[in-house]
mmCIF file of C-alpha atoms and ligand atoms in Angstrom:
data_model
loop_
_atom_site.group_PDB
_atom_site.id
_atom_site.type_symbol
_atom_site.label_atom_id
_atom_site.label_comp_id
_atom_site.label_asym_id
_atom_site.label_seq_id
_atom_site.Cartn_x
_atom_site.Cartn_y
_atom_site.Cartn_z
ATOM 1 C CA UNK A 677 -23.841 157.612 43.432
ATOM 2 C CA UNK A 678 -24.332 156.310 46.977
ATOM 3 C CA UNK A 679 -26.996 153.905 48.269
ATOM 4 C CA UNK A 680 -28.975 155.876 50.835
ATOM 5 C CA UNK A 681 -31.186 152.949 51.819
ATOM 6 C CA UNK A 682 -33.605 150.457 50.297
ATOM 7 C CA UNK A 683 -37.259 150.628 49.234
ATOM 8 C CA UNK A 684 -39.920 148.382 50.715
ATOM 9 C CA UNK A 685 -39.425 145.982 47.827
ATOM 10 C CA UNK A 686 -35.665 145.899 48.313
ATOM 11 C CA UNK A 687 -34.731 148.166 45.434
ATOM 12 C CA UNK A 688 -32.032 150.681 46.432
ATOM 13 C CA UNK A 689 -32.728 154.356 47.117
ATOM 14 C CA UNK A 690 -29.881 156.021 45.273
ATOM 15 C CA UNK A 691 -28.372 159.319 46.358
ATOM 16 C CA UNK A 692 -26.522 161.222 43.637
ATOM 17 C CA UNK A 693 -23.927 163.534 45.152
ATOM 18 C CA UNK A 694 -21.207 165.694 43.560
ATOM 19 C CA UNK A 695 -17.973 165.186 45.576
ATOM 20 C CA UNK A 696 -14.822 167.349 45.685
ATOM 21 C CA UNK A 697 -12.096 164.931 44.493
ATOM 22 C CA UNK A 698 -9.442 166.608 46.654
ATOM 23 C CA UNK A 699 -10.989 166.532 50.105
ATOM 24 C CA UNK A 700 -14.053 164.331 49.474
ATOM 25 C CA UNK A 701 -16.468 167.040 50.593
ATOM 26 C CA UNK A 702 -19.982 166.940 49.135
ATOM 27 C CA UNK A 703 -20.301 169.835 46.689
ATOM 28 C CA UNK A 704 -23.915 169.264 45.654
ATOM 29 C CA UNK A 705 -26.721 166.745 46.242
ATOM 30 C CA UNK A 706 -28.816 165.783 43.199
ATOM 31 C CA UNK A 707 -32.462 164.705 43.635
ATOM 32 C CA UNK A 708 -33.008 161.174 44.921
ATOM 33 C CA UNK A 709 -33.796 158.812 42.057
ATOM 34 C CA UNK A 710 -37.201 157.220 42.478
ATOM 35 C CA UNK A 711 -36.817 153.459 42.053
ATOM 36 C CA UNK A 712 -39.999 152.116 43.639
ATOM 37 C CA UNK A 713 -42.784 150.873 41.413
ATOM 38 C CA UNK A 714 -45.324 152.441 43.794
ATOM 39 C CA UNK A 715 -48.078 149.880 43.230
ATOM 40 C CA UNK A 716 -51.385 150.126 45.147
ATOM 41 C CA UNK A 717 -53.879 147.327 44.506
ATOM 42 C CA UNK A 718 -57.517 147.536 45.557
ATOM 43 C CA UNK A 719 -60.245 144.851 45.638
ATOM 44 C CA UNK A 720 -63.700 146.136 44.629
ATOM 45 C CA UNK A 721 -65.326 142.819 45.629
ATOM 46 C CA UNK A 722 -67.652 143.154 42.623
ATOM 47 C CA UNK A 723 -68.913 146.569 43.671
ATOM 48 C CA UNK A 724 -68.276 149.786 41.731
ATOM 49 C CA UNK A 725 -67.342 152.451 44.330
ATOM 50 C CA UNK A 726 -63.671 153.248 43.611
ATOM 51 C CA UNK A 727 -61.027 152.584 44.681
ATOM 52 C CA UNK A 728 -62.205 149.690 46.901
ATOM 53 C CA UNK A 729 -60.372 147.944 49.747
ATOM 54 C CA UNK A 730 -56.577 148.318 49.708
ATOM 55 C CA UNK A 731 -55.261 144.761 49.511
ATOM 56 C CA UNK A 732 -51.622 144.997 48.372
ATOM 57 C CA UNK A 733 -49.178 147.902 48.289
ATOM 58 C CA UNK A 734 -45.571 148.142 47.030
ATOM 59 C CA UNK A 735 -43.327 145.538 48.609
ATOM 60 C CA UNK A 736 -46.117 143.651 50.390
ATOM 61 C CA UNK A 737 -46.251 139.861 50.133
ATOM 62 C CA UNK A 738 -48.564 138.050 47.717
ATOM 63 C CA UNK A 739 -52.197 137.753 48.828
ATOM 64 C CA UNK A 740 -54.545 134.761 48.555
ATOM 65 C CA UNK A 741 -56.165 136.331 45.459
ATOM 66 C CA UNK A 742 -54.326 135.290 42.268
ATOM 67 C CA UNK A 743 -55.983 138.114 40.314
ATOM 68 C CA UNK A 744 -54.531 140.716 42.690
ATOM 69 C CA UNK A 745 -51.122 139.049 42.545
ATOM 70 C CA UNK A 746 -51.181 138.756 38.746
ATOM 71 C CA UNK A 747 -52.158 142.399 38.267
ATOM 72 C CA UNK A 748 -49.465 143.438 40.771
ATOM 73 C CA UNK A 749 -46.917 141.514 38.692
ATOM 74 C CA UNK A 750 -48.213 142.944 35.373
ATOM 75 C CA UNK A 751 -47.906 146.458 36.767
ATOM 76 C CA UNK A 752 -44.327 145.619 37.818
ATOM 77 C CA UNK A 753 -43.439 144.405 34.323
ATOM 78 C CA UNK A 754 -45.022 147.509 32.812
ATOM 79 C CA UNK A 755 -43.113 149.794 35.203
ATOM 80 C CA UNK A 756 -39.867 147.975 34.360
ATOM 81 C CA UNK A 757 -40.488 148.206 30.609
ATOM 82 C CA UNK A 758 -41.099 151.960 30.739
ATOM 83 C CA UNK A 759 -38.003 152.446 32.926
ATOM 84 C CA UNK A 760 -35.686 150.275 30.844
ATOM 85 C CA UNK A 761 -36.881 151.231 27.361
ATOM 86 C CA UNK A 762 -37.702 154.917 27.879
ATOM 87 C CA UNK A 763 -36.185 155.756 31.269
ATOM 88 C CA UNK A 764 -39.646 156.755 32.479
ATOM 89 C CA UNK A 765 -40.285 156.525 36.230
ATOM 90 C CA UNK A 766 -43.975 155.620 36.372
ATOM 91 C CA UNK A 767 -47.039 157.379 34.948
ATOM 92 C CA UNK A 768 -45.836 160.925 35.637
ATOM 93 C CA UNK A 769 -42.087 160.411 35.211
ATOM 94 C CA UNK A 770 -41.467 160.942 38.924
ATOM 95 C CA UNK A 771 -42.591 157.788 40.663
ATOM 96 C CA UNK A 772 -46.343 158.471 40.695
ATOM 97 C CA UNK A 773 -48.556 155.815 42.329
ATOM 98 C CA UNK A 774 -49.881 152.981 40.175
ATOM 99 C CA UNK A 775 -53.425 152.679 41.550
ATOM 100 C CA UNK A 776 -55.303 149.632 40.284
ATOM 101 C CA UNK A 777 -58.747 148.292 41.278
ATOM 102 C CA UNK A 778 -59.728 144.730 40.339
ATOM 103 C CA UNK A 779 -63.012 142.746 40.539
ATOM 104 C CA UNK A 780 -64.975 145.793 39.309
ATOM 105 C CA UNK A 781 -68.731 145.100 39.096
ATOM 106 C CA UNK A 782 -70.008 141.647 38.040
ATOM 107 C CA UNK A 783 -68.931 139.791 34.890
ATOM 108 C CA UNK A 784 -67.656 143.159 33.569
ATOM 109 C CA UNK A 785 -66.195 142.728 30.066
ATOM 110 C CA UNK A 786 -63.937 145.764 30.120
ATOM 111 C CA UNK A 787 -61.096 147.670 31.759
ATOM 112 C CA UNK A 788 -60.535 151.419 31.814
ATOM 113 C CA UNK A 789 -58.491 154.395 33.031
ATOM 114 C CA UNK A 790 -60.698 156.914 34.866
ATOM 115 C CA UNK A 791 -58.271 159.828 34.726
ATOM 116 C CA UNK A 792 -56.624 158.831 38.015
ATOM 117 C CA UNK A 793 -56.444 155.048 38.219
ATOM 118 C CA UNK A 794 -56.852 151.731 36.381
ATOM 119 C CA UNK A 795 -60.029 149.634 36.785
ATOM 120 C CA UNK A 796 -60.480 145.969 35.706
ATOM 121 C CA UNK A 797 -63.512 143.749 35.295
ATOM 122 C CA UNK A 798 -63.586 139.970 35.833
ATOM 123 C CA UNK A 799 -65.085 139.295 32.398
ATOM 124 C CA UNK A 800 -68.081 136.939 31.981
ATOM 125 C CA UNK A 801 -65.877 133.930 31.241
ATOM 126 C CA UNK A 802 -67.058 133.822 27.620
ATOM 127 C CA UNK A 803 -66.222 137.167 25.983
ATOM 128 C CA UNK A 804 -63.393 137.826 28.429
ATOM 129 C CA UNK A 805 -61.630 135.991 31.230
ATOM 130 C CA UNK A 806 -60.303 138.213 34.032
ATOM 131 C CA UNK A 807 -58.863 141.293 32.313
ATOM 132 C CA UNK A 808 -56.591 142.101 35.282
ATOM 133 C CA UNK A 809 -54.526 139.012 34.427
ATOM 134 C CA UNK A 810 -53.485 140.389 31.014
ATOM 135 C CA UNK A 811 -50.127 142.088 30.502
ATOM 136 C CA UNK A 812 -51.064 143.944 27.304
ATOM 137 C CA UNK A 813 -54.394 145.080 28.785
ATOM 138 C CA UNK A 814 -52.671 146.240 31.996
ATOM 139 C CA UNK A 815 -50.022 148.091 30.000
ATOM 140 C CA UNK A 816 -52.798 149.496 27.768
ATOM 141 C CA UNK A 817 -54.525 150.993 30.807
ATOM 142 C CA UNK A 818 -51.312 152.259 32.380
ATOM 143 C CA UNK A 819 -50.433 153.909 29.050
ATOM 144 C CA UNK A 820 -53.697 155.870 29.203
ATOM 145 C CA UNK A 821 -52.169 157.252 32.385
ATOM 146 C CA UNK A 822 -48.891 158.085 30.659
ATOM 147 C CA UNK A 823 -50.790 159.818 27.836
ATOM 148 C CA UNK A 824 -52.930 161.810 30.292
ATOM 149 C CA UNK A 825 -49.703 163.026 31.978
ATOM 150 C CA UNK A 826 -48.052 164.020 28.699
ATOM 151 C CA UNK A 827 -49.800 164.769 25.356
ATOM 152 C CA UNK A 828 -53.168 164.405 27.093
ATOM 153 C CA UNK A 829 -54.671 163.450 23.720
ATOM 154 C CA UNK A 830 -58.384 164.383 23.836
ATOM 155 C CA UNK A 831 -60.419 161.130 24.024
ATOM 156 C CA UNK A 832 -62.600 161.921 20.972
ATOM 157 C CA UNK A 833 -62.185 162.440 17.228
ATOM 158 C CA UNK A 834 -58.798 161.858 15.618
ATOM 159 C CA UNK A 835 -56.876 162.552 18.857
ATOM 160 C CA UNK A 836 -59.081 159.961 20.564
ATOM 161 C CA UNK A 837 -58.105 157.360 17.964
ATOM 162 C CA UNK A 838 -54.459 158.286 18.559
ATOM 163 C CA UNK A 839 -55.007 158.039 22.328
ATOM 164 C CA UNK A 840 -56.350 154.498 21.985
ATOM 165 C CA UNK A 841 -53.567 153.626 19.534
ATOM 166 C CA UNK A 842 -50.884 154.769 22.007
ATOM 167 C CA UNK A 843 -52.388 152.344 24.527
ATOM 168 C CA UNK A 844 -52.608 149.447 22.036
ATOM 169 C CA UNK A 845 -49.075 150.165 20.799
ATOM 170 C CA UNK A 846 -47.359 150.450 24.188
ATOM 171 C CA UNK A 847 -49.547 147.709 25.603
ATOM 172 C CA UNK A 848 -47.948 145.414 23.031
ATOM 173 C CA UNK A 849 -44.464 146.953 23.315
ATOM 174 C CA UNK A 850 -44.616 146.030 27.017
ATOM 175 C CA UNK A 851 -45.854 142.548 26.093
ATOM 176 C CA UNK A 852 -42.839 142.261 23.724
ATOM 177 C CA UNK A 853 -40.561 143.352 26.612
ATOM 178 C CA UNK A 854 -42.209 140.882 28.995
ATOM 179 C CA UNK A 855 -41.719 138.054 26.465
ATOM 180 C CA UNK A 856 -37.952 138.655 26.637
ATOM 181 C CA UNK A 857 -37.863 141.228 23.827
ATOM 182 C CA UNK A 858 -39.114 138.630 21.365
ATOM 183 C CA UNK A 859 -41.589 139.540 18.585
ATOM 184 C CA UNK A 860 -44.315 136.973 17.867
ATOM 185 C CA UNK A 861 -47.842 137.008 16.394
ATOM 186 C CA UNK A 862 -49.063 137.970 19.885
ATOM 187 C CA UNK A 863 -47.055 141.188 19.717
ATOM 188 C CA UNK A 864 -49.619 142.455 17.192
ATOM 189 C CA UNK A 865 -52.764 141.109 18.923
ATOM 190 C CA UNK A 866 -54.590 143.158 21.585
ATOM 191 C CA UNK A 867 -56.024 141.303 24.593
ATOM 192 C CA UNK A 868 -55.421 137.867 23.073
ATOM 193 C CA UNK A 869 -54.621 136.336 26.492
ATOM 194 C CA UNK A 870 -58.042 137.188 27.975
ATOM 195 C CA UNK A 871 -60.338 137.550 24.941
ATOM 196 C CA UNK A 872 -62.779 134.648 24.278
ATOM 197 C CA UNK A 873 -61.049 132.059 26.507
ATOM 198 C CA UNK A 874 -62.910 129.264 24.680
ATOM 199 C CA UNK A 875 -61.574 130.312 21.243
ATOM 200 C CA UNK A 876 -57.846 129.897 20.540
ATOM 201 C CA UNK A 877 -55.814 132.351 18.469
ATOM 202 C CA UNK A 878 -58.269 135.233 18.231
ATOM 203 C CA UNK A 879 -57.948 138.718 19.758
ATOM 204 C CA UNK A 880 -59.919 141.833 20.520
ATOM 205 C CA UNK A 881 -57.896 143.783 17.939
ATOM 206 C CA UNK A 882 -55.179 143.081 15.338
ATOM 207 C CA UNK A 883 -52.536 145.790 14.818
ATOM 208 C CA UNK A 884 -51.147 144.067 11.699
ATOM 209 C CA UNK A 885 -54.616 143.754 10.096
ATOM 210 C CA UNK A 886 -57.058 145.996 11.999
ATOM 211 C CA UNK A 887 -60.056 145.245 9.745
ATOM 212 C CA UNK A 888 -59.849 141.579 10.814
ATOM 213 C CA UNK A 889 -61.974 142.411 13.881
ATOM 214 C CA UNK A 890 -64.813 143.550 11.637
ATOM 215 C CA UNK A 891 -64.935 147.111 13.006
ATOM 216 C CA UNK A 892 -61.512 148.744 13.126
ATOM 217 C CA UNK A 893 -60.289 151.120 10.415
ATOM 218 C CA UNK A 894 -57.069 150.471 8.459
ATOM 219 C CA UNK A 895 -57.232 153.400 6.007
ATOM 220 C CA UNK A 896 -57.497 157.108 6.917
ATOM 221 C CA UNK A 897 -59.825 158.103 4.032
ATOM 222 C CA UNK A 898 -62.431 155.841 5.660
ATOM 223 C CA UNK A 899 -62.275 157.898 8.858
ATOM 224 C CA UNK A 900 -65.305 159.909 9.969
ATOM 225 C CA UNK A 901 -65.830 161.739 13.271
ATOM 226 C CA UNK A 902 -68.507 159.230 14.228
ATOM 227 C CA UNK A 903 -66.085 156.265 14.384
ATOM 228 C CA UNK A 904 -65.449 154.893 17.889
ATOM 229 C CA UNK A 905 -61.933 155.717 19.106
ATOM 230 C CA UNK A 906 -61.293 152.003 19.663
ATOM 231 C CA UNK A 907 -61.754 151.475 15.899
ATOM 232 C CA UNK A 908 -60.080 154.597 14.419
ATOM 233 C CA UNK A 909 -57.017 153.532 16.458
ATOM 234 C CA UNK A 910 -56.462 150.894 13.763
ATOM 235 C CA UNK A 911 -55.064 153.552 11.396
ATOM 236 C CA UNK A 912 -52.158 154.357 13.743
ATOM 237 C CA UNK A 913 -51.822 150.764 14.965
ATOM 238 C CA UNK A 914 -51.229 149.566 11.392
ATOM 239 C CA UNK A 915 -48.782 152.427 10.735
ATOM 240 C CA UNK A 916 -46.794 151.369 13.815
ATOM 241 C CA UNK A 917 -46.842 147.712 12.740
ATOM 242 C CA UNK A 918 -45.645 148.519 9.195
ATOM 243 C CA UNK A 919 -42.892 150.806 10.542
ATOM 244 C CA UNK A 920 -41.734 148.033 12.884
ATOM 245 C CA UNK A 921 -41.970 145.041 10.574
ATOM 246 C CA UNK A 922 -42.047 146.546 7.069
ATOM 247 C CA UNK A 923 -44.320 145.515 4.185
ATOM 248 C CA UNK A 924 -47.444 146.777 2.482
ATOM 249 C CA UNK A 925 -51.079 147.360 3.477
ATOM 250 C CA UNK A 926 -52.626 143.924 4.341
ATOM 251 C CA UNK A 927 -55.774 144.698 2.288
ATOM 252 C CA UNK A 928 -54.036 146.616 -0.530
ATOM 253 C CA UNK A 929 -55.717 149.925 0.329
ATOM 254 C CA UNK A 930 -52.411 151.473 -0.881
ATOM 255 C CA UNK A 931 -49.344 150.098 -2.678
ATOM 256 C CA UNK A 932 -46.726 151.843 -0.527
ATOM 257 C CA UNK A 933 -43.888 149.540 0.544
ATOM 258 C CA UNK A 934 -42.500 150.345 4.016
ATOM 259 C CA UNK A 935 -38.942 149.447 5.089
ATOM 260 C CA UNK A 936 -38.778 147.855 8.546
ATOM 261 C CA UNK A 937 -36.896 149.701 11.296
ATOM 262 C CA UNK A 938 -37.733 147.275 14.116
ATOM 263 C CA UNK A 939 -40.153 147.516 17.043
ATOM 264 C CA UNK A 940 -37.733 149.219 19.454
ATOM 265 C CA UNK A 941 -36.876 152.144 17.175
ATOM 266 C CA UNK A 942 -40.542 152.466 16.223
ATOM 267 C CA UNK A 943 -41.415 152.490 19.935
ATOM 268 C CA UNK A 944 -38.776 155.157 20.700
ATOM 269 C CA UNK A 945 -40.231 157.341 17.924
ATOM 270 C CA UNK A 946 -43.857 156.985 19.070
ATOM 271 C CA UNK A 947 -42.867 157.398 22.737
ATOM 272 C CA UNK A 948 -40.990 160.636 22.078
ATOM 273 C CA UNK A 949 -43.803 161.954 19.868
ATOM 274 C CA UNK A 950 -46.502 161.160 22.444
ATOM 275 C CA UNK A 951 -44.593 162.459 25.458
ATOM 276 C CA UNK A 952 -42.752 165.452 23.997
ATOM 277 C CA UNK A 953 -44.432 166.704 20.792
ATOM 278 C CA UNK A 954 -48.118 165.731 20.510
ATOM 279 C CA UNK A 955 -50.744 168.155 21.808
ATOM 280 C CA UNK A 956 -54.230 167.287 23.095
ATOM 281 C CA UNK A 957 -55.772 167.974 19.663
ATOM 282 C CA UNK A 958 -53.247 166.086 17.515
ATOM 283 C CA UNK A 959 -54.657 164.838 14.182
ATOM 284 C CA UNK A 960 -53.466 161.851 12.154
ATOM 285 C CA UNK A 961 -51.752 164.240 9.721
ATOM 286 C CA UNK A 962 -49.923 165.918 12.630
ATOM 287 C CA UNK A 963 -49.047 162.483 14.031
ATOM 288 C CA UNK A 964 -47.340 161.721 10.720
ATOM 289 C CA UNK A 965 -45.454 165.029 10.835
ATOM 290 C CA UNK A 966 -44.503 164.769 14.505
ATOM 291 C CA UNK A 967 -43.423 161.117 14.510
ATOM 292 C CA UNK A 968 -41.143 162.139 11.632
ATOM 293 C CA UNK A 969 -39.875 165.011 13.799
ATOM 294 C CA UNK A 970 -39.302 162.583 16.681
ATOM 295 C CA UNK A 971 -37.237 160.279 14.437
ATOM 296 C CA UNK A 972 -35.126 163.263 13.403
ATOM 297 C CA UNK A 973 -34.719 164.417 17.046
ATOM 298 C CA UNK A 974 -33.566 160.915 17.924
ATOM 299 C CA UNK A 975 -30.821 161.174 15.284
ATOM 300 C CA UNK A 976 -32.144 158.305 13.167
ATOM 301 C CA UNK A 977 -30.998 158.003 9.523
ATOM 302 C CA UNK A 978 -32.761 159.650 6.578
ATOM 303 C CA UNK A 979 -33.920 156.176 5.490
ATOM 304 C CA UNK A 980 -35.480 155.577 8.929
ATOM 305 C CA UNK A 981 -37.104 159.023 8.916
ATOM 306 C CA UNK A 982 -38.509 158.296 5.433
ATOM 307 C CA UNK A 983 -39.849 154.952 6.640
ATOM 308 C CA UNK A 984 -41.925 156.825 9.226
ATOM 309 C CA UNK A 985 -43.575 158.941 6.517
ATOM 310 C CA UNK A 986 -44.054 155.830 4.338
ATOM 311 C CA UNK A 987 -45.815 153.971 7.168
ATOM 312 C CA UNK A 988 -48.400 156.746 7.488
ATOM 313 C CA UNK A 989 -48.741 157.033 3.679
ATOM 314 C CA UNK A 990 -49.395 153.286 3.591
ATOM 315 C CA UNK A 991 -52.520 153.800 5.757
ATOM 316 C CA UNK A 992 -53.691 156.749 3.655
ATOM 317 C CA UNK A 993 -52.344 159.661 5.716
ATOM 318 C CA UNK A 994 -50.812 161.667 2.877
HETATM 319 O O1 L5W B 1276 -59.682 150.403 25.501
HETATM 320 C C1 L5W B 1276 -59.631 149.683 26.489
HETATM 321 N N1 L5W B 1276 -59.343 150.155 27.717
HETATM 322 O O2 L5W B 1276 -59.043 151.482 27.879
HETATM 323 C C2 L5W B 1276 -59.862 148.167 26.376
HETATM 324 C C3 L5W B 1276 -58.680 147.477 25.730
HETATM 325 C C4 L5W B 1276 -58.856 146.036 26.154
HETATM 326 C C5 L5W B 1276 -60.098 146.034 27.019
HETATM 327 C C6 L5W B 1276 -61.331 146.308 26.139
HETATM 328 C C7 L5W B 1276 -61.158 147.775 25.705
HETATM 329 C C8 L5W B 1276 -59.970 147.400 27.718
HETATM 330 ZN ZN1 ZN B 1277 -58.179 152.112 25.977
#
């Protein structure tokens, strides 16, 4: 591997060449490895016509807007997590741009992926503080981009719940990575760093006890097609939590006891399933089958493969 140059942000552009050991001649040149994070930040200045004014691109210095700088940094951490944990180079696996627009509308209590880019509201200061400052929200939105480039889980019905769950799951896996690969209560809370700034300890959603938010599902038999995808996601969120940490259903909807395999192995299983096996119409039952397949493909032990099935059984996916 030779260094062919450096990116705008100083990271090396690597050139992989195959060299004849006898005379040193180059036999073959392999594709250049993308190493840039490819960030492109826009300021909507509280309007709604995307993408807004370009205010910071990859390698550019910090601006005078802390929200822009924070989101730029969160995107960097998310890029790094996907590269280090899953060897994924950006949304599309080949260095695709990370386009992010902040200050969307006025007092907007939401953030979303529009099929091409991430969009963040400032929050109203009561329900949410600025959502662009949050690592798990940023990684949640970027993961919608990963999902749209891979399984492309349809954003309705059971696949829609799985789509939202992938974003909650990897949003928190990235938060775990950003915390120095340390699991804490926050690892299982969604949006806790920007949700209700005047109330400590609460969160938008709770992966370890989804029903705690008053709306999310934690048991597949309760699922109906009319349930919002942000609530049916709780079924898969809880399965991921139980697979990572072990234990039983927090509200005793089942008595299945799940053996912990740890968050990183659970993340590898769900990442491989979402990016290599899931289809756009994947159901919860297929998610159970295909996360089990992913664990097998990864060469995990029979006990670990069984733990995957147990985690889904624990949330009523038989
Ligand atoms: O699902 C979402 N975005 O795609 C969110 C998750 C946290 C904010 C509120 C709802 C954004
Ligand atoms: Zn979402």
